[in-house]
Amino acid sequence: MVLSAAGQHLLRVSRPGAWGQHLLRVSRPGAWGHHLLRVSRPGAWGQHLLRGIGSVSTTAKGFQEKEIREKLQAFPGGSIDLVKQESGIAVLTVNNPARMNAFSGSMMVELEERVSQLEEWTEGKGLIVQGAAGTFCSGSDLNVVRDISNPQDGMKMCMFMQNVLTRLLRLPLLSVALVEGSALGGGAELTTACDFRLMVPGGMIRFVHKHMGLVPGWGGAARLVRIVGSQNALKMLGGALKVDPEMGLQIGLADGVLEGSLDGSGANALLEAEQWLGCYTTGPASVIRAIKNVVVSGRELPLEVALRTERDVFGTVWGGPANLQALASKAKHK
Ligand SMILES: CCCC(=O)SCCNC(=O)CCNC(=O)[C@H](O)C(C)(C)COP(=O)(O)OP(=O)(O)OC[C@H]1O[C@@H](n2cnc3c(N)ncnc32)[C@H](O)[C@@H]1OP(=O)(O)O
């Protein structure tokens, strides 16, 4: 596969140690302009988005993804379950209740496989990410963390998960993290790889990394800053704050608070989340997916490139079936 210009940029940034070099390059006069020129090749990123393939997947292959997968597979347990529904909303469940849905190595690999499946799901419009048995996810399985605590393996795991979660967030689906119980460490990072977060009373999002002598490594800090701003992100990370639904709403981390399940099964919360998401996914898949694509490009790309991408995406819906139908029905928007 030919890497897009933006993909090549990500590849450079995601190589170990390359970010420091990248910062150095960027701080040199003219380097950022040069970067813009590379990234802004006409239509490259737009075409890439239209194909619906997250560029970082190809970059992961560039850094011995096979070797990393094999390493992670050596730590089995739990599963990542995916149900694609006729409604166009899929449900992804982090399933390892004996360890509060902590991510084993094989679950990390399975998450990548499920994201690949969702990338291929052309009828999809929405995604709900939840944890099994009434709690969200307690981050990395600490047994895995202990076994790969050397810097090389830690860096590989971190790059693998960064790539997977970046692709998750870029899916052309409106995604929601349904936070029942605790989202800790990597679990908190996972919530930021969704477009929205819905919390159930008693739920908590907590970046406990500081207490583990760590910082987020799955892309959670970069995404958190974009969601709540750097002041709030500093407080959340520096204080390992317990963010409950009330605080979540206050700082813009949570997009809504659900009533939650009365019997602890999680069924009611899932139904509520589906209803909440349904308000945004009603309509043809082509249009919903186009909406997500223009927002991703607006969020991630320099303005000039985002505008080109928006034009490319616009071209996919203009004169399309939904557009023609709306024109024929003389729709009024009172
Ligand atoms: C870049 C990624 C960074 C990371 O994600 S590092 C990992 C961050 N997460 C943590 O440190 C979570 C540590 N766990 C806890 O704080 C608590 O277990 C937690 C989640 C609040 C739940 O507390 P309780 O309700 O009291 O339940 P409990 O402690 O008895 O846990 C039930 C069983 O689950 C296990 N568990 C929970 N979180 C785990 C994890 N991350 N890795 C491996 N095992 C984990 C826990 O050991 C216990 O197992 P067991 O019943 O003793 O065999």
mmCIF file of C-alpha atoms and ligand atoms in Angstrom:
data_model
loop_
_atom_site.group_PDB
_atom_site.id
_atom_site.type_symbol
_atom_site.label_atom_id
_atom_site.label_comp_id
_atom_site.label_asym_id
_atom_site.label_seq_id
_atom_site.Cartn_x
_atom_site.Cartn_y
_atom_site.Cartn_z
ATOM 1 C CA MET A 1 0.000 0.000 0.000
ATOM 2 C CA VAL A 2 1.225 3.482 -0.839
ATOM 3 C CA LEU A 3 1.439 5.682 2.215
ATOM 4 C CA SER A 4 -0.249 9.054 2.015
ATOM 5 C CA ALA A 5 1.823 12.141 2.776
ATOM 6 C CA ALA A 6 0.191 12.429 6.178
ATOM 7 C CA GLY A 7 0.788 8.741 6.765
ATOM 8 C CA GLN A 8 4.489 9.163 6.039
ATOM 9 C CA HIS A 9 4.554 12.026 8.488
ATOM 10 C CA LEU A 10 2.947 9.845 11.163
ATOM 11 C CA LEU A 11 5.428 7.089 10.417
ATOM 12 C CA ARG A 12 8.282 9.450 11.104
ATOM 13 C CA VAL A 13 6.696 10.725 14.276
ATOM 14 C CA SER A 14 5.864 7.271 15.581
ATOM 15 C CA ARG A 15 9.350 5.753 15.269
ATOM 16 C CA PRO A 16 11.014 5.486 18.732
ATOM 17 C CA GLY A 17 12.986 8.607 19.431
ATOM 18 C CA ALA A 18 11.779 10.258 16.240
ATOM 19 C CA TRP A 19 9.523 12.703 18.073
ATOM 20 C CA GLY A 20 12.483 14.341 19.752
ATOM 21 C CA GLN A 21 14.204 14.554 16.383
ATOM 22 C CA HIS A 22 10.975 15.819 14.876
ATOM 23 C CA LEU A 23 10.769 18.589 17.483
ATOM 24 C CA LEU A 24 14.315 19.556 16.650
ATOM 25 C CA ARG A 25 13.499 19.561 12.952
ATOM 26 C CA VAL A 26 10.357 21.601 13.491
ATOM 27 C CA SER A 27 12.161 24.209 15.566
ATOM 28 C CA ARG A 28 14.604 24.888 12.727
ATOM 29 C CA PRO A 29 13.538 27.871 10.598
ATOM 30 C CA GLY A 30 11.407 26.788 7.685
ATOM 31 C CA ALA A 31 11.135 23.182 8.790
ATOM 32 C CA TRP A 32 7.471 23.495 9.728
ATOM 33 C CA GLY A 33 6.713 25.118 6.411
ATOM 34 C CA HIS A 34 8.463 22.248 4.685
ATOM 35 C CA HIS A 35 6.368 19.854 6.733
ATOM 36 C CA LEU A 36 3.174 21.642 5.681
ATOM 37 C CA LEU A 37 4.183 21.372 2.056
ATOM 38 C CA ARG A 38 4.749 17.661 2.395
ATOM 39 C CA VAL A 39 1.471 17.083 4.229
ATOM 40 C CA SER A 40 -0.589 19.322 1.992
ATOM 41 C CA ARG A 41 -0.175 17.377 -1.243
ATOM 42 C CA PRO A 42 -3.532 17.902 -2.969
ATOM 43 C CA GLY A 43 -6.111 15.395 -1.954
ATOM 44 C CA ALA A 44 -3.636 12.884 -0.496
ATOM 45 C CA TRP A 45 -5.095 12.819 2.992
ATOM 46 C CA GLY A 46 -8.629 13.221 1.679
ATOM 47 C CA GLN A 47 -8.222 10.184 -0.555
ATOM 48 C CA HIS A 48 -6.812 8.358 2.375
ATOM 49 C CA LEU A 49 -9.787 9.226 4.582
ATOM 50 C CA LEU A 50 -12.191 8.292 1.809
ATOM 51 C CA ARG A 51 -10.618 4.859 1.625
ATOM 52 C CA GLY A 52 -11.464 4.669 5.304
ATOM 53 C CA ILE A 53 -8.122 3.212 6.309
ATOM 54 C CA GLY A 54 -6.253 4.696 9.265
ATOM 55 C CA SER A 55 -2.772 5.495 8.043
ATOM 56 C CA VAL A 56 -1.119 4.488 11.268
ATOM 57 C CA SER A 57 -1.912 0.834 10.629
ATOM 58 C CA THR A 58 0.603 0.834 7.821
ATOM 59 C CA THR A 59 3.120 2.637 9.961
ATOM 60 C CA ALA A 60 2.791 -0.068 12.625
ATOM 61 C CA LYS A 61 3.729 -2.678 10.029
ATOM 62 C CA GLY A 62 6.784 -0.586 9.312
ATOM 63 C CA PHE A 63 8.091 -1.196 12.807
ATOM 64 C CA GLN A 64 7.929 -4.973 13.027
ATOM 65 C CA GLU A 65 4.268 -5.288 13.880
ATOM 66 C CA LYS A 66 4.534 -9.068 13.455
ATOM 67 C CA GLU A 67 7.175 -9.295 16.150
ATOM 68 C CA ILE A 68 5.121 -7.147 18.517
ATOM 69 C CA ARG A 69 1.988 -9.185 17.895
ATOM 70 C CA GLU A 70 3.844 -12.415 18.660
ATOM 71 C CA LYS A 71 5.211 -10.947 21.850
ATOM 72 C CA LEU A 72 1.772 -9.739 22.968
ATOM 73 C CA GLN A 73 0.118 -13.066 22.069
ATOM 74 C CA ALA A 74 2.332 -14.682 24.709
ATOM 75 C CA PHE A 75 0.112 -13.025 27.354
ATOM 76 C CA PRO A 76 -3.338 -14.553 26.823
ATOM 77 C CA GLY A 77 -6.635 -14.001 28.640
ATOM 78 C CA GLY A 78 -9.940 -12.269 28.038
ATOM 79 C CA SER A 79 -11.293 -11.167 24.695
ATOM 80 C CA ILE A 80 -12.463 -8.182 22.687
ATOM 81 C CA ASP A 81 -15.948 -8.913 21.395
ATOM 82 C CA LEU A 82 -17.572 -7.155 18.475
ATOM 83 C CA VAL A 83 -21.242 -7.220 17.514
ATOM 84 C CA LYS A 84 -22.249 -5.328 14.373
ATOM 85 C CA GLN A 85 -25.949 -4.543 14.490
ATOM 86 C CA GLU A 86 -28.455 -3.935 11.672
ATOM 87 C CA SER A 87 -29.013 -0.446 13.077
ATOM 88 C CA GLY A 88 -25.502 0.443 11.919
ATOM 89 C CA ILE A 89 -24.318 0.708 15.536
ATOM 90 C CA ALA A 90 -21.688 -1.835 16.621
ATOM 91 C CA VAL A 91 -20.858 -2.757 20.208
ATOM 92 C CA LEU A 92 -17.262 -3.480 21.181
ATOM 93 C CA THR A 93 -16.839 -5.117 24.585
ATOM 94 C CA VAL A 94 -13.602 -5.275 26.566
ATOM 95 C CA ASN A 95 -14.094 -8.626 28.217
ATOM 96 C CA ASN A 96 -11.832 -9.780 31.033
ATOM 97 C CA PRO A 97 -14.009 -9.453 34.144
ATOM 98 C CA ALA A 98 -11.746 -11.540 36.406
ATOM 99 C CA ARG A 99 -9.213 -8.692 36.058
ATOM 100 C CA MET A 100 -11.654 -5.788 35.920
ATOM 101 C CA ASN A 101 -11.360 -5.894 32.098
ATOM 102 C CA ALA A 102 -7.615 -5.231 32.125
ATOM 103 C CA PHE A 103 -5.939 -5.620 28.724
ATOM 104 C CA SER A 104 -3.960 -8.822 28.360
ATOM 105 C CA GLY A 105 -1.482 -8.971 25.453
ATOM 106 C CA SER A 106 -3.831 -11.082 23.308
ATOM 107 C CA MET A 107 -6.621 -8.552 23.925
ATOM 108 C CA MET A 108 -4.399 -5.797 22.519
ATOM 109 C CA VAL A 109 -3.919 -7.901 19.384
ATOM 110 C CA GLU A 110 -7.648 -8.668 19.226
ATOM 111 C CA LEU A 111 -8.464 -4.985 19.542
ATOM 112 C CA GLU A 112 -6.341 -4.344 16.453
ATOM 113 C CA GLU A 113 -8.229 -7.090 14.591
ATOM 114 C CA ARG A 114 -11.617 -5.671 15.607
ATOM 115 C CA VAL A 115 -10.573 -2.188 14.482
ATOM 116 C CA SER A 116 -9.553 -3.693 11.118
ATOM 117 C CA GLN A 117 -13.002 -5.296 10.852
ATOM 118 C CA LEU A 118 -14.664 -1.977 11.626
ATOM 119 C CA GLU A 119 -12.526 -0.254 8.999
ATOM 120 C CA GLU A 120 -13.993 -2.673 6.462
ATOM 121 C CA TRP A 121 -17.612 -2.257 7.690
ATOM 122 C CA THR A 122 -18.981 0.097 5.062
ATOM 123 C CA GLU A 123 -22.568 0.074 6.398
ATOM 124 C CA GLY A 124 -21.514 1.192 9.879
ATOM 125 C CA LYS A 125 -22.505 4.517 11.418
ATOM 126 C CA GLY A 126 -21.825 4.244 15.145
ATOM 127 C CA LEU A 127 -19.823 2.361 17.741
ATOM 128 C CA ILE A 128 -20.239 1.854 21.473
ATOM 129 C CA VAL A 129 -17.180 0.754 23.445
ATOM 130 C CA GLN A 130 -18.015 -0.794 26.809
ATOM 131 C CA GLY A 131 -16.563 -3.099 29.439
ATOM 132 C CA ALA A 132 -18.047 -6.442 30.436
ATOM 133 C CA ALA A 133 -19.856 -7.058 33.728
ATOM 134 C CA GLY A 134 -20.556 -3.491 34.768
ATOM 135 C CA THR A 135 -17.075 -1.989 34.754
ATOM 136 C CA PHE A 136 -15.143 -0.329 31.936
ATOM 137 C CA CYS A 137 -11.443 -1.275 31.949
ATOM 138 C CA SER A 138 -8.615 -1.190 34.488
ATOM 139 C CA GLY A 139 -5.887 -0.531 31.901
ATOM 140 C CA SER A 140 -2.979 -2.804 31.094
ATOM 141 C CA ASP A 141 -2.934 -6.167 32.774
ATOM 142 C CA LEU A 142 -0.370 -5.585 35.506
ATOM 143 C CA ASN A 143 1.033 -9.081 34.990
ATOM 144 C CA VAL A 144 1.891 -8.112 31.416
ATOM 145 C CA VAL A 145 3.278 -4.764 32.587
ATOM 146 C CA ARG A 146 5.615 -6.569 34.997
ATOM 147 C CA ASP A 147 6.803 -9.034 32.335
ATOM 148 C CA ILE A 148 7.544 -6.383 29.713
ATOM 149 C CA SER A 149 8.832 -3.709 32.065
ATOM 150 C CA ASN A 150 12.062 -3.355 30.058
ATOM 151 C CA PRO A 151 12.164 -0.175 27.912
ATOM 152 C CA GLN A 152 12.283 -1.939 24.521
ATOM 153 C CA ASP A 153 9.193 -4.082 25.066
ATOM 154 C CA GLY A 154 7.347 -1.230 26.783
ATOM 155 C CA MET A 155 7.999 1.019 23.784
ATOM 156 C CA LYS A 156 6.768 -1.638 21.345
ATOM 157 C CA MET A 157 3.556 -2.178 23.308
ATOM 158 C CA CYS A 158 3.055 1.569 23.555
ATOM 159 C CA MET A 159 3.485 2.050 19.793
ATOM 160 C CA PHE A 160 1.175 -0.839 19.008
ATOM 161 C CA MET A 161 -1.584 0.559 21.241
ATOM 162 C CA GLN A 162 -1.059 4.131 20.019
ATOM 163 C CA ASN A 163 -1.567 2.953 16.471
ATOM 164 C CA VAL A 164 -4.641 0.891 17.291
ATOM 165 C CA LEU A 165 -6.311 3.632 19.327
ATOM 166 C CA THR A 166 -5.528 6.281 16.714
ATOM 167 C CA ARG A 167 -7.205 4.095 14.100
ATOM 168 C CA LEU A 168 -10.136 3.532 16.463
ATOM 169 C CA LEU A 169 -10.699 7.269 16.847
ATOM 170 C CA ARG A 170 -10.390 7.820 13.088
ATOM 171 C CA LEU A 171 -12.995 5.220 12.145
ATOM 172 C CA PRO A 172 -15.753 6.777 10.022
ATOM 173 C CA LEU A 173 -18.184 5.930 12.829
ATOM 174 C CA LEU A 174 -19.476 8.139 15.639
ATOM 175 C CA SER A 175 -18.082 6.402 18.694
ATOM 176 C CA VAL A 176 -19.042 6.479 22.354
ATOM 177 C CA ALA A 177 -17.232 5.113 25.397
ATOM 178 C CA LEU A 178 -19.873 3.874 27.815
ATOM 179 C CA VAL A 179 -18.235 4.289 31.216
ATOM 180 C CA GLU A 180 -19.779 2.120 33.889
ATOM 181 C CA GLY A 181 -17.579 1.434 36.901
ATOM 182 C CA SER A 182 -13.920 2.355 36.536
ATOM 183 C CA ALA A 183 -11.852 3.435 33.546
ATOM 184 C CA LEU A 184 -8.311 3.398 34.940
ATOM 185 C CA GLY A 185 -4.902 3.947 33.357
ATOM 186 C CA GLY A 186 -5.034 2.563 29.825
ATOM 187 C CA GLY A 187 -8.801 2.226 30.321
ATOM 188 C CA ALA A 188 -9.029 6.007 30.770
ATOM 189 C CA GLU A 189 -6.903 6.372 27.631
ATOM 190 C CA LEU A 190 -9.310 4.106 25.746
ATOM 191 C CA THR A 191 -12.222 6.435 26.602
ATOM 192 C CA THR A 192 -10.382 9.281 24.861
ATOM 193 C CA ALA A 193 -10.115 7.217 21.671
ATOM 194 C CA CYS A 194 -13.894 7.607 21.252
ATOM 195 C CA ASP A 195 -15.690 10.694 19.998
ATOM 196 C CA PHE A 196 -17.953 10.851 23.063
ATOM 197 C CA ARG A 197 -17.998 9.620 26.631
ATOM 198 C CA LEU A 198 -21.202 8.732 28.468
ATOM 199 C CA MET A 199 -20.912 8.043 32.174
ATOM 200 C CA VAL A 200 -23.155 6.057 34.459
ATOM 201 C CA PRO A 201 -23.640 7.286 38.079
ATOM 202 C CA GLY A 202 -20.843 5.773 40.170
ATOM 203 C CA GLY A 203 -18.596 5.633 37.110
ATOM 204 C CA MET A 204 -15.096 7.062 37.229
ATOM 205 C CA ILE A 205 -12.396 8.001 34.730
ATOM 206 C CA ARG A 206 -8.993 8.164 36.319
ATOM 207 C CA PHE A 207 -5.544 8.510 34.787
ATOM 208 C CA VAL A 208 -3.668 6.643 37.522
ATOM 209 C CA HIS A 209 -0.410 6.633 35.544
ATOM 210 C CA LYS A 210 1.395 8.960 37.945
ATOM 211 C CA HIS A 211 0.817 6.523 40.778
ATOM 212 C CA MET A 212 2.368 3.818 38.593
ATOM 213 C CA GLY A 213 5.412 6.003 37.898
ATOM 214 C CA LEU A 214 4.193 6.479 34.322
ATOM 215 C CA VAL A 215 2.581 8.886 31.934
ATOM 216 C CA PRO A 216 -0.040 7.837 29.394
ATOM 217 C CA GLY A 217 1.551 6.042 26.436
ATOM 218 C CA TRP A 218 -1.422 4.939 24.367
ATOM 219 C CA GLY A 219 -1.987 8.463 23.026
ATOM 220 C CA GLY A 220 -4.267 9.306 25.938
ATOM 221 C CA ALA A 221 -2.476 12.498 27.006
ATOM 222 C CA ALA A 222 -2.457 13.988 23.502
ATOM 223 C CA ARG A 223 -6.151 13.237 23.091
ATOM 224 C CA LEU A 224 -7.048 14.383 26.622
ATOM 225 C CA VAL A 225 -5.510 17.811 26.040
ATOM 226 C CA ARG A 226 -7.652 18.192 22.932
ATOM 227 C CA ILE A 227 -10.791 17.193 24.819
ATOM 228 C CA VAL A 228 -10.473 19.091 28.117
ATOM 229 C CA GLY A 229 -7.657 21.574 27.448
ATOM 230 C CA SER A 230 -4.149 21.558 28.871
ATOM 231 C CA GLN A 231 -5.091 23.043 32.287
ATOM 232 C CA ASN A 232 -7.612 20.343 33.044
ATOM 233 C CA ALA A 233 -5.357 17.661 31.561
ATOM 234 C CA LEU A 234 -2.502 18.756 33.834
ATOM 235 C CA LYS A 235 -4.791 18.570 36.849
ATOM 236 C CA MET A 236 -6.154 15.181 35.849
ATOM 237 C CA LEU A 237 -2.733 13.657 35.216
ATOM 238 C CA GLY A 238 -0.859 15.508 37.970
ATOM 239 C CA GLY A 239 -3.455 14.745 40.628
ATOM 240 C CA ALA A 240 -4.520 11.358 39.249
ATOM 241 C CA LEU A 241 -7.975 12.870 39.763
ATOM 242 C CA LYS A 242 -11.028 10.701 40.081
ATOM 243 C CA VAL A 243 -13.360 12.178 37.485
ATOM 244 C CA ASP A 244 -16.933 11.320 38.371
ATOM 245 C CA PRO A 245 -19.886 12.091 36.068
ATOM 246 C CA GLU A 246 -20.458 15.527 37.602
ATOM 247 C CA MET A 247 -16.857 16.617 37.154
ATOM 248 C CA GLY A 248 -16.776 14.907 33.765
ATOM 249 C CA LEU A 249 -19.633 17.096 32.556
ATOM 250 C CA GLN A 250 -18.090 20.193 34.107
ATOM 251 C CA ILE A 251 -14.753 19.853 32.306
ATOM 252 C CA GLY A 252 -16.200 18.504 29.054
ATOM 253 C CA LEU A 253 -14.805 14.999 29.413
ATOM 254 C CA ALA A 254 -18.294 13.495 29.671
ATOM 255 C CA ASP A 255 -20.914 14.249 27.052
ATOM 256 C CA GLY A 256 -23.801 12.905 29.071
ATOM 257 C CA VAL A 257 -24.778 11.035 32.213
ATOM 258 C CA LEU A 258 -27.039 8.025 31.877
ATOM 259 C CA GLU A 259 -29.365 6.555 34.464
ATOM 260 C CA GLY A 260 -27.553 3.229 34.295
ATOM 261 C CA SER A 261 -28.625 -0.290 35.068
ATOM 262 C CA LEU A 262 -30.931 -1.051 37.937
ATOM 263 C CA ASP A 263 -29.845 -4.692 38.174
ATOM 264 C CA GLY A 264 -26.100 -4.253 37.583
ATOM 265 C CA SER A 265 -26.290 -6.099 34.241
ATOM 266 C CA GLY A 266 -25.298 -3.100 32.160
ATOM 267 C CA ALA A 267 -28.194 -3.789 29.773
ATOM 268 C CA ASN A 268 -30.062 -0.591 30.552
ATOM 269 C CA ALA A 269 -26.987 1.583 30.196
ATOM 270 C CA LEU A 270 -26.246 0.047 26.803
ATOM 271 C CA LEU A 271 -29.816 0.680 25.659
ATOM 272 C CA GLU A 272 -29.601 4.271 26.862
ATOM 273 C CA ALA A 273 -26.275 4.735 25.104
ATOM 274 C CA GLU A 274 -27.745 3.349 21.866
ATOM 275 C CA GLN A 275 -30.655 5.779 22.132
ATOM 276 C CA TRP A 276 -28.295 8.686 22.839
ATOM 277 C CA LEU A 277 -26.074 7.789 19.899
ATOM 278 C CA GLY A 278 -29.109 7.184 17.665
ATOM 279 C CA CYS A 279 -29.848 10.930 17.766
ATOM 280 C CA TYR A 280 -26.608 11.473 15.850
ATOM 281 C CA THR A 281 -26.517 8.386 13.620
ATOM 282 C CA THR A 282 -30.021 8.656 12.170
ATOM 283 C CA GLY A 283 -29.714 8.960 8.400
ATOM 284 C CA PRO A 284 -27.829 7.302 5.570
ATOM 285 C CA ALA A 285 -24.458 5.740 6.365
ATOM 286 C CA SER A 286 -22.765 7.651 3.529
ATOM 287 C CA VAL A 287 -23.687 10.992 5.133
ATOM 288 C CA ILE A 288 -22.912 10.034 8.748
ATOM 289 C CA ARG A 289 -19.515 8.656 7.695
ATOM 290 C CA ALA A 290 -18.817 11.794 5.667
ATOM 291 C CA ILE A 291 -19.629 13.915 8.752
ATOM 292 C CA LYS A 292 -17.131 11.973 10.831
ATOM 293 C CA ASN A 293 -14.494 12.240 8.099
ATOM 294 C CA VAL A 294 -14.722 16.022 7.806
ATOM 295 C CA VAL A 295 -14.540 16.381 11.585
ATOM 296 C CA VAL A 296 -11.482 14.107 11.831
ATOM 297 C CA SER A 297 -9.694 16.080 9.136
ATOM 298 C CA GLY A 298 -10.699 19.391 10.752
ATOM 299 C CA ARG A 299 -9.406 18.141 14.094
ATOM 300 C CA GLU A 300 -6.145 16.619 12.925
ATOM 301 C CA LEU A 301 -4.946 18.439 9.836
ATOM 302 C CA PRO A 302 -3.571 21.882 9.085
ATOM 303 C CA LEU A 303 -6.365 24.134 7.800
ATOM 304 C CA GLU A 304 -5.294 24.082 4.172
ATOM 305 C CA VAL A 305 -5.264 20.281 4.050
ATOM 306 C CA ALA A 306 -8.484 20.023 6.047
ATOM 307 C CA LEU A 307 -10.206 22.282 3.537
ATOM 308 C CA ARG A 308 -9.013 20.136 0.629
ATOM 309 C CA THR A 309 -10.220 17.036 2.437
ATOM 310 C CA GLU A 310 -13.583 18.604 3.163
ATOM 311 C CA ARG A 311 -13.916 19.307 -0.545
ATOM 312 C CA ASP A 312 -13.068 15.693 -1.389
ATOM 313 C CA VAL A 313 -15.586 14.369 1.137
ATOM 314 C CA PHE A 314 -18.218 16.856 -0.041
ATOM 315 C CA GLY A 315 -17.789 15.414 -3.521
ATOM 316 C CA THR A 316 -18.840 12.004 -2.250
ATOM 317 C CA VAL A 317 -22.239 13.198 -0.985
ATOM 318 C CA TRP A 318 -23.109 16.032 -3.427
ATOM 319 C CA GLY A 319 -25.638 14.688 -5.919
ATOM 320 C CA GLY A 320 -25.687 11.390 -4.034
ATOM 321 C CA PRO A 321 -28.874 9.453 -3.274
ATOM 322 C CA ALA A 322 -29.532 11.171 0.079
ATOM 323 C CA ASN A 323 -28.932 14.610 -1.417
ATOM 324 C CA LEU A 324 -31.215 13.954 -4.422
ATOM 325 C CA GLN A 325 -33.927 12.499 -2.200
ATOM 326 C CA ALA A 326 -33.841 15.551 0.084
ATOM 327 C CA LEU A 327 -34.108 17.854 -2.921
ATOM 328 C CA ALA A 328 -37.015 15.882 -4.377
ATOM 329 C CA SER A 329 -38.917 15.927 -1.080
ATOM 330 C CA LYS A 330 -38.507 19.719 -0.841
ATOM 331 C CA ALA A 331 -37.389 19.268 2.764
ATOM 332 C CA LYS A 332 -38.133 22.148 5.131
ATOM 333 C CA HIS A 333 -36.049 22.641 8.273
ATOM 334 C CA LYS A 334 -38.426 24.409 10.655
HETATM 335 C C1 LIG B 1 -0.075 2.619 29.453
HETATM 336 C C2 LIG B 1 -1.026 1.796 30.296
HETATM 337 C C3 LIG B 1 -0.877 2.073 31.765
HETATM 338 C C4 LIG B 1 -1.755 1.191 32.630
HETATM 339 O O1 LIG B 1 -2.859 0.917 32.286
HETATM 340 S S1 LIG B 1 -1.065 0.597 34.068
HETATM 341 C C5 LIG B 1 -2.446 -0.216 34.878
HETATM 342 C C6 LIG B 1 -3.301 0.775 35.611
HETATM 343 N N1 LIG B 1 -4.338 0.097 36.352
HETATM 344 C C7 LIG B 1 -4.215 -0.278 37.627
HETATM 345 O O2 LIG B 1 -3.194 -0.075 38.242
HETATM 346 C C8 LIG B 1 -5.415 -0.963 38.224
HETATM 347 C C9 LIG B 1 -5.070 -1.638 39.545
HETATM 348 N N2 LIG B 1 -6.262 -2.197 40.125
HETATM 349 C C10 LIG B 1 -7.037 -1.542 40.993
HETATM 350 O O3 LIG B 1 -6.794 -0.384 41.318
HETATM 351 C C11 LIG B 1 -8.216 -2.266 41.530
HETATM 352 O O4 LIG B 1 -8.064 -3.664 41.287
HETATM 353 C C12 LIG B 1 -9.566 -1.795 40.931
HETATM 354 C C13 LIG B 1 -9.547 -1.841 39.403
HETATM 355 C C14 LIG B 1 -9.864 -0.377 41.410
HETATM 356 C C15 LIG B 1 -10.702 -2.729 41.397
HETATM 357 O O5 LIG B 1 -10.679 -2.799 42.785
HETATM 358 P P1 LIG B 1 -11.664 -3.836 43.523
HETATM 359 O O6 LIG B 1 -13.052 -3.592 43.067
HETATM 360 O O7 LIG B 1 -11.355 -3.758 44.971
HETATM 361 O O8 LIG B 1 -11.295 -5.262 42.947
HETATM 362 P P2 LIG B 1 -9.906 -6.063 43.097
HETATM 363 O O9 LIG B 1 -8.773 -5.132 43.357
HETATM 364 O O10 LIG B 1 -10.119 -7.177 44.051
HETATM 365 O O11 LIG B 1 -9.746 -6.594 41.604
HETATM 366 C C16 LIG B 1 -10.388 -7.767 41.147
HETATM 367 C C17 LIG B 1 -9.351 -8.595 40.464
HETATM 368 O O12 LIG B 1 -8.927 -7.886 39.303
HETATM 369 C C18 LIG B 1 -7.513 -7.806 39.290
HETATM 370 N N3 LIG B 1 -7.105 -6.612 38.570
HETATM 371 C C19 LIG B 1 -7.663 -5.398 38.624
HETATM 372 N N4 LIG B 1 -7.027 -4.565 37.821
HETATM 373 C C20 LIG B 1 -6.032 -5.275 37.226
HETATM 374 C C21 LIG B 1 -5.036 -4.971 36.283
HETATM 375 N N5 LIG B 1 -4.925 -3.745 35.750
HETATM 376 N N6 LIG B 1 -4.200 -5.954 35.908
HETATM 377 C C22 LIG B 1 -4.323 -7.187 36.401
HETATM 378 N N7 LIG B 1 -5.242 -7.536 37.314
HETATM 379 C C23 LIG B 1 -6.091 -6.586 37.707
HETATM 380 C C24 LIG B 1 -7.149 -7.769 40.773
HETATM 381 O O13 LIG B 1 -5.794 -8.132 40.954
HETATM 382 C C25 LIG B 1 -8.102 -8.791 41.333
HETATM 383 O O14 LIG B 1 -7.609 -10.080 41.027
HETATM 384 P P3 LIG B 1 -7.634 -11.239 42.145
HETATM 385 O O15 LIG B 1 -9.083 -11.420 42.479
HETATM 386 O O16 LIG B 1 -6.853 -10.704 43.295
HETATM 387 O O17 LIG B 1 -7.021 -12.417 41.475
#
